[in-house]
């Protein structure tokens, strides 16, 4: 199944006999969640999910958005109506990062059929609602491990033996600026691959063939061992999604730079060269 779905395709599925569960994961980096925006208008039937409290654990030594407690995550998914035998579609405001985090986490936890609305809520031109739905509780039980996951040691090793992509902005990779984490730079051996270059100006993904060509130029192909990290495992999930659209499987280092840079024993590279 394709990892993304267009707005017309979603409208068709919602009108069909087995509509997907809809999750609204609108979110802003460094700010409060966007539940207020959800309350004003959302795709009918969508349930709001809070990235910071339901798709991530508390910030700390493991990073700013570590994996959530599985009981918390599973409970939130069941309350939203998620079951393993029913399709799920996730959307955010349009950037796609938060929706990709939900897509990755559900897939990592064993859900077989999750897609992201390409272009997010901004791409939706169908009806909207301000009513909060009351879905029948789902039965989804997270079973982690269905998608590859990297820890810090694994990311360091992959940067030497495979392809480790850094999804952050180029200036953060090079260490020229670091607005969030303790130090700028990148994991030695990682290749700069800003996730913003995977999408059009409206937030929709580039065509699969163009994405495949982009990643091939960075050394990442369908037969490569590929991993991704970012600042805290959110935009990195979006890059893993872009790789999936291109037909390239990839592991995610969830702790990402926010974990790596907190450990003074970890080496840091600066400048445009991977090493």
Short mmCIF file of C-alpha atoms in Angstrom, two decimals:
data_model
loop_
_atom_site.label_atom_id
_atom_site.label_comp_id
_atom_site.label_asym_id
_atom_site.label_seq_id
_atom_site.Cartn_x
_atom_site.Cartn_y
_atom_site.Cartn_z
CA UNK A 1 0.00 0.00 0.00
CA UNK A 2 1.19 3.49 -0.81
CA UNK A 3 2.26 5.37 2.30
CA UNK A 4 0.42 8.53 1.25
CA UNK A 5 -3.10 9.31 0.06
CA UNK A 6 -4.40 12.30 -1.88
CA UNK A 7 -7.35 14.39 -0.74
CA UNK A 8 -9.63 13.10 -3.55
CA UNK A 9 -8.68 9.51 -2.70
CA UNK A 10 -9.45 10.14 0.96
CA UNK A 11 -12.83 11.66 0.11
CA UNK A 12 -13.65 8.55 -1.91
CA UNK A 13 -12.57 6.21 0.90
CA UNK A 14 -14.58 8.15 3.48
CA UNK A 15 -17.68 7.76 1.32
CA UNK A 16 -17.13 4.03 0.92
CA UNK A 17 -18.39 1.11 2.98
CA UNK A 18 -15.23 0.82 5.14
CA UNK A 19 -14.02 4.34 5.87
CA UNK A 20 -10.62 4.70 7.54
CA UNK A 21 -10.01 5.96 11.04
CA UNK A 22 -8.94 9.60 10.80
CA UNK A 23 -6.32 11.09 13.13
CA UNK A 24 -5.66 14.85 13.27
CA UNK A 25 -2.11 15.47 14.52
CA UNK A 26 -1.76 19.19 13.95
CA UNK A 27 1.29 20.41 15.87
CA UNK A 28 3.82 23.21 16.04
CA UNK A 29 7.47 22.85 16.95
CA UNK A 30 8.24 24.38 20.33
CA UNK A 31 4.70 25.58 20.96
CA UNK A 32 1.40 24.34 22.37
CA UNK A 33 -0.55 21.74 20.48
CA UNK A 34 -3.07 22.91 17.91
CA UNK A 35 -6.16 21.40 19.50
CA UNK A 36 -7.84 24.82 19.24
CA UNK A 37 -7.44 24.70 15.46
CA UNK A 38 -8.90 21.20 15.46
CA UNK A 39 -11.88 22.36 17.53
CA UNK A 40 -12.60 25.10 14.97
CA UNK A 41 -12.50 22.87 11.91
CA UNK A 42 -11.36 19.36 11.08
CA UNK A 43 -12.19 16.65 8.58
CA UNK A 44 -15.46 15.10 9.80
CA UNK A 45 -14.84 12.12 12.04
CA UNK A 46 -11.19 12.94 12.75
CA UNK A 47 -9.93 12.50 16.32
CA UNK A 48 -7.26 14.84 17.66
CA UNK A 49 -3.98 13.27 18.79
CA UNK A 50 -1.38 15.21 20.77
CA UNK A 51 2.12 14.55 19.46
CA UNK A 52 3.96 15.71 22.57
CA UNK A 53 1.95 13.69 25.11
CA UNK A 54 0.63 10.71 23.09
CA UNK A 55 3.21 10.15 20.33
CA UNK A 56 6.27 10.89 22.46
CA UNK A 57 7.51 10.44 25.99
CA UNK A 58 8.77 13.24 28.27
CA UNK A 59 11.85 15.09 27.04
CA UNK A 60 15.11 14.13 28.73
CA UNK A 61 18.38 12.34 28.17
CA UNK A 62 16.79 10.20 25.44
CA UNK A 63 15.89 13.32 23.43
CA UNK A 64 13.13 15.85 23.05
CA UNK A 65 10.62 13.39 21.56
CA UNK A 66 11.59 9.89 22.70
CA UNK A 67 9.33 6.92 22.14
CA UNK A 68 6.14 7.14 24.19
CA UNK A 69 5.12 4.75 26.92
CA UNK A 70 3.35 2.03 24.95
CA UNK A 71 0.45 1.95 27.41
CA UNK A 72 -0.14 5.67 26.90
CA UNK A 73 0.19 5.39 23.13
CA UNK A 74 -1.98 2.29 22.88
CA UNK A 75 -4.68 3.81 25.04
CA UNK A 76 -4.74 6.97 22.90
CA UNK A 77 -5.00 4.94 19.70
CA UNK A 78 -7.81 2.75 21.01
CA UNK A 79 -9.70 5.82 22.24
CA UNK A 80 -9.41 7.21 18.71
CA UNK A 81 -10.99 4.04 17.31
CA UNK A 82 -7.83 2.43 15.96
CA UNK A 83 -7.89 -1.33 15.38
CA UNK A 84 -5.38 -3.44 13.47
CA UNK A 85 -7.99 -4.55 10.93
CA UNK A 86 -9.09 -1.05 9.93
CA UNK A 87 -7.21 1.43 7.73
CA UNK A 88 -5.88 4.61 9.32
CA UNK A 89 -5.25 7.99 7.67
CA UNK A 90 -3.27 10.65 9.49
CA UNK A 91 -2.99 14.34 8.69
CA UNK A 92 -1.54 17.51 10.16
CA UNK A 93 -1.60 21.14 9.12
CA UNK A 94 0.30 20.53 5.90
CA UNK A 95 4.00 20.31 6.80
CA UNK A 96 3.63 16.58 7.22
CA UNK A 97 6.14 16.11 10.04
CA UNK A 98 3.66 15.33 12.82
CA UNK A 99 1.52 13.11 10.59
CA UNK A 100 4.66 11.21 9.58
CA UNK A 101 5.54 10.67 13.25
CA UNK A 102 2.13 9.06 13.80
CA UNK A 103 2.50 7.02 10.59
CA UNK A 104 5.93 5.78 11.64
CA UNK A 105 4.93 5.02 15.23
CA UNK A 106 1.80 3.10 14.26
CA UNK A 107 3.78 1.11 11.71
CA UNK A 108 6.60 0.48 14.18
CA UNK A 109 3.97 -0.78 16.63
CA UNK A 110 2.56 -3.25 14.15
CA UNK A 111 -0.36 -1.54 12.41
CA UNK A 112 -0.42 -2.84 8.83
CA UNK A 113 -2.28 -0.05 7.02
CA UNK A 114 -1.53 3.61 7.76
CA UNK A 115 -1.31 6.44 5.24
CA UNK A 116 -0.57 10.15 5.46
CA UNK A 117 -2.79 12.71 3.74
CA UNK A 118 -0.47 14.32 1.20
CA UNK A 119 -0.45 18.06 1.82
CA UNK A 120 -2.34 17.69 5.09
CA UNK A 121 -5.41 19.62 6.14
CA UNK A 122 -4.41 22.46 3.81
CA UNK A 123 -4.97 20.12 0.84
CA UNK A 124 -8.46 19.10 1.97
CA UNK A 125 -11.25 20.82 0.02
CA UNK A 126 -14.12 18.73 1.31
CA UNK A 127 -16.51 19.35 4.20
CA UNK A 128 -15.20 20.25 7.65
CA UNK A 129 -16.70 19.94 11.11
CA UNK A 130 -16.31 21.47 14.55
CA UNK A 131 -18.01 18.52 16.25
CA UNK A 132 -15.86 16.26 18.36
CA UNK A 133 -16.58 12.64 17.34
CA UNK A 134 -17.13 9.81 19.81
CA UNK A 135 -15.73 6.80 17.99
CA UNK A 136 -16.31 3.25 19.09
CA UNK A 137 -13.16 2.23 20.98
CA UNK A 138 -10.64 0.29 18.93
CA UNK A 139 -8.66 -2.78 19.85
CA UNK A 140 -5.15 -1.87 18.69
CA UNK A 141 -2.43 -3.38 20.88
CA UNK A 142 1.04 -2.00 20.09
CA UNK A 143 3.63 -4.65 19.28
CA UNK A 144 6.87 -2.71 18.73
CA UNK A 145 9.55 -3.75 16.29
CA UNK A 146 7.72 -3.90 12.97
CA UNK A 147 9.88 -1.05 11.60
CA UNK A 148 13.65 -0.76 12.09
CA UNK A 149 14.77 1.46 14.94
CA UNK A 150 18.25 2.86 15.62
CA UNK A 151 19.82 3.85 18.90
CA UNK A 152 22.86 6.13 19.15
CA UNK A 153 25.37 3.30 18.74
CA UNK A 154 23.45 1.92 15.80
CA UNK A 155 23.33 5.33 14.12
CA UNK A 156 27.09 5.76 14.60
CA UNK A 157 27.73 2.34 13.09
CA UNK A 158 25.40 2.90 10.13
CA UNK A 159 27.15 6.18 9.30
CA UNK A 160 30.27 4.07 8.70
CA UNK A 161 28.79 1.00 7.02
CA UNK A 162 25.70 2.28 5.22
CA UNK A 163 23.97 5.61 4.63
CA UNK A 164 22.85 7.81 7.53
CA UNK A 165 20.80 10.80 6.40
CA UNK A 166 20.50 13.98 8.47
CA UNK A 167 17.05 15.45 7.82
CA UNK A 168 17.65 18.83 9.50
CA UNK A 169 18.32 22.13 7.74
CA UNK A 170 21.75 22.34 6.16
CA UNK A 171 22.96 25.12 8.45
CA UNK A 172 22.26 23.00 11.51
CA UNK A 173 24.03 20.02 9.94
CA UNK A 174 27.07 22.21 9.25
CA UNK A 175 27.02 23.59 12.78
CA UNK A 176 26.57 27.20 11.68
CA UNK A 177 23.51 27.64 13.91
CA UNK A 178 21.82 25.53 16.56
CA UNK A 179 18.62 27.10 17.89
CA UNK A 180 17.45 24.18 20.04
CA UNK A 181 20.05 21.60 21.03
CA UNK A 182 23.24 21.97 23.11
CA UNK A 183 25.69 22.00 20.18
CA UNK A 184 25.58 22.27 16.41
CA UNK A 185 26.99 19.86 13.86
CA UNK A 186 26.26 16.31 12.82
CA UNK A 187 27.01 12.66 13.50
CA UNK A 188 30.35 11.89 11.82
CA UNK A 189 29.70 10.19 8.49
CA UNK A 190 26.10 11.39 8.15
CA UNK A 191 24.98 12.94 4.87
CA UNK A 192 22.99 16.19 4.80
CA UNK A 193 19.51 15.55 3.35
CA UNK A 194 17.05 18.26 4.50
CA UNK A 195 13.55 16.85 4.57
CA UNK A 196 12.20 20.14 3.24
CA UNK A 197 13.68 19.19 -0.14
CA UNK A 198 11.36 16.18 -0.40
CA UNK A 199 8.24 18.26 -0.94
CA UNK A 200 6.74 20.90 -3.18
CA UNK A 201 6.09 24.42 -1.87
CA UNK A 202 2.56 23.35 -0.86
CA UNK A 203 3.87 20.49 1.29
CA UNK A 204 2.97 17.70 -1.12
CA UNK A 205 5.64 15.10 -1.77
CA UNK A 206 7.66 15.15 -4.96
CA UNK A 207 6.81 12.33 -7.37
CA UNK A 208 8.24 8.96 -6.32
CA UNK A 209 10.70 8.86 -9.23
CA UNK A 210 12.11 12.29 -8.31
CA UNK A 211 12.46 11.24 -4.68
CA UNK A 212 14.24 8.05 -5.73
CA UNK A 213 16.65 10.08 -7.87
CA UNK A 214 17.30 12.48 -5.02
CA UNK A 215 18.10 9.75 -2.54
CA UNK A 216 20.19 7.86 -5.09
CA UNK A 217 22.31 11.00 -5.52
CA UNK A 218 22.90 10.92 -1.75
CA UNK A 219 23.97 7.29 -1.84
CA UNK A 220 20.68 5.83 -0.66
CA UNK A 221 19.06 3.25 -2.91
CA UNK A 222 16.69 0.34 -2.57
CA UNK A 223 19.59 -2.02 -1.82
CA UNK A 224 21.37 0.32 0.61
CA UNK A 225 21.15 0.08 4.36
CA UNK A 226 19.65 3.48 5.18
CA UNK A 227 18.95 5.31 8.42
CA UNK A 228 17.61 8.76 9.22
CA UNK A 229 17.86 11.18 12.11
CA UNK A 230 16.85 14.78 12.66
CA UNK A 231 16.55 16.98 15.74
CA UNK A 232 14.16 14.89 17.78
CA UNK A 233 12.69 12.14 15.62
CA UNK A 234 9.82 14.12 14.05
CA UNK A 235 11.11 15.54 10.76
CA UNK A 236 13.23 12.38 10.50
CA UNK A 237 10.01 10.35 10.40
CA UNK A 238 8.93 12.54 7.49
CA UNK A 239 12.14 11.63 5.66
CA UNK A 240 11.53 7.93 6.35
CA UNK A 241 8.07 8.47 4.83
CA UNK A 242 9.61 10.14 1.76
CA UNK A 243 11.99 7.22 1.41
CA UNK A 244 9.03 4.83 1.63
CA UNK A 245 7.28 6.74 -1.16
CA UNK A 246 10.48 6.26 -3.20
CA UNK A 247 10.51 2.53 -2.42
CA UNK A 248 13.51 2.68 -0.08
CA UNK A 249 13.18 1.17 3.42
CA UNK A 250 14.93 3.07 6.20
CA UNK A 251 15.46 2.93 9.95
CA UNK A 252 14.78 5.89 12.24
CA UNK A 253 17.04 7.10 15.04
CA UNK A 254 14.30 8.48 17.27
CA UNK A 255 16.60 10.10 19.86
CA UNK A 256 18.30 11.95 17.00
CA UNK A 257 20.51 14.99 17.52
CA UNK A 258 18.68 15.99 20.71
CA UNK A 259 19.93 12.78 22.33
CA UNK A 260 23.32 12.62 20.62
CA UNK A 261 24.31 16.19 21.46
CA UNK A 262 23.48 15.76 25.15
CA UNK A 263 26.13 13.08 25.51
CA UNK A 264 29.52 14.77 25.78
CA UNK A 265 31.28 11.52 24.90
CA UNK A 266 29.77 11.45 21.40
CA UNK A 267 31.88 12.94 18.57
CA UNK A 268 30.54 15.90 16.63
CA UNK A 269 31.44 16.84 13.05
CA UNK A 270 30.97 20.33 11.62
CA UNK A 271 31.06 21.78 8.13
CA UNK A 272 29.69 20.44 4.85
CA UNK A 273 31.84 17.29 4.78
CA UNK A 274 30.21 14.21 6.35
CA UNK A 275 33.37 13.38 8.31
#
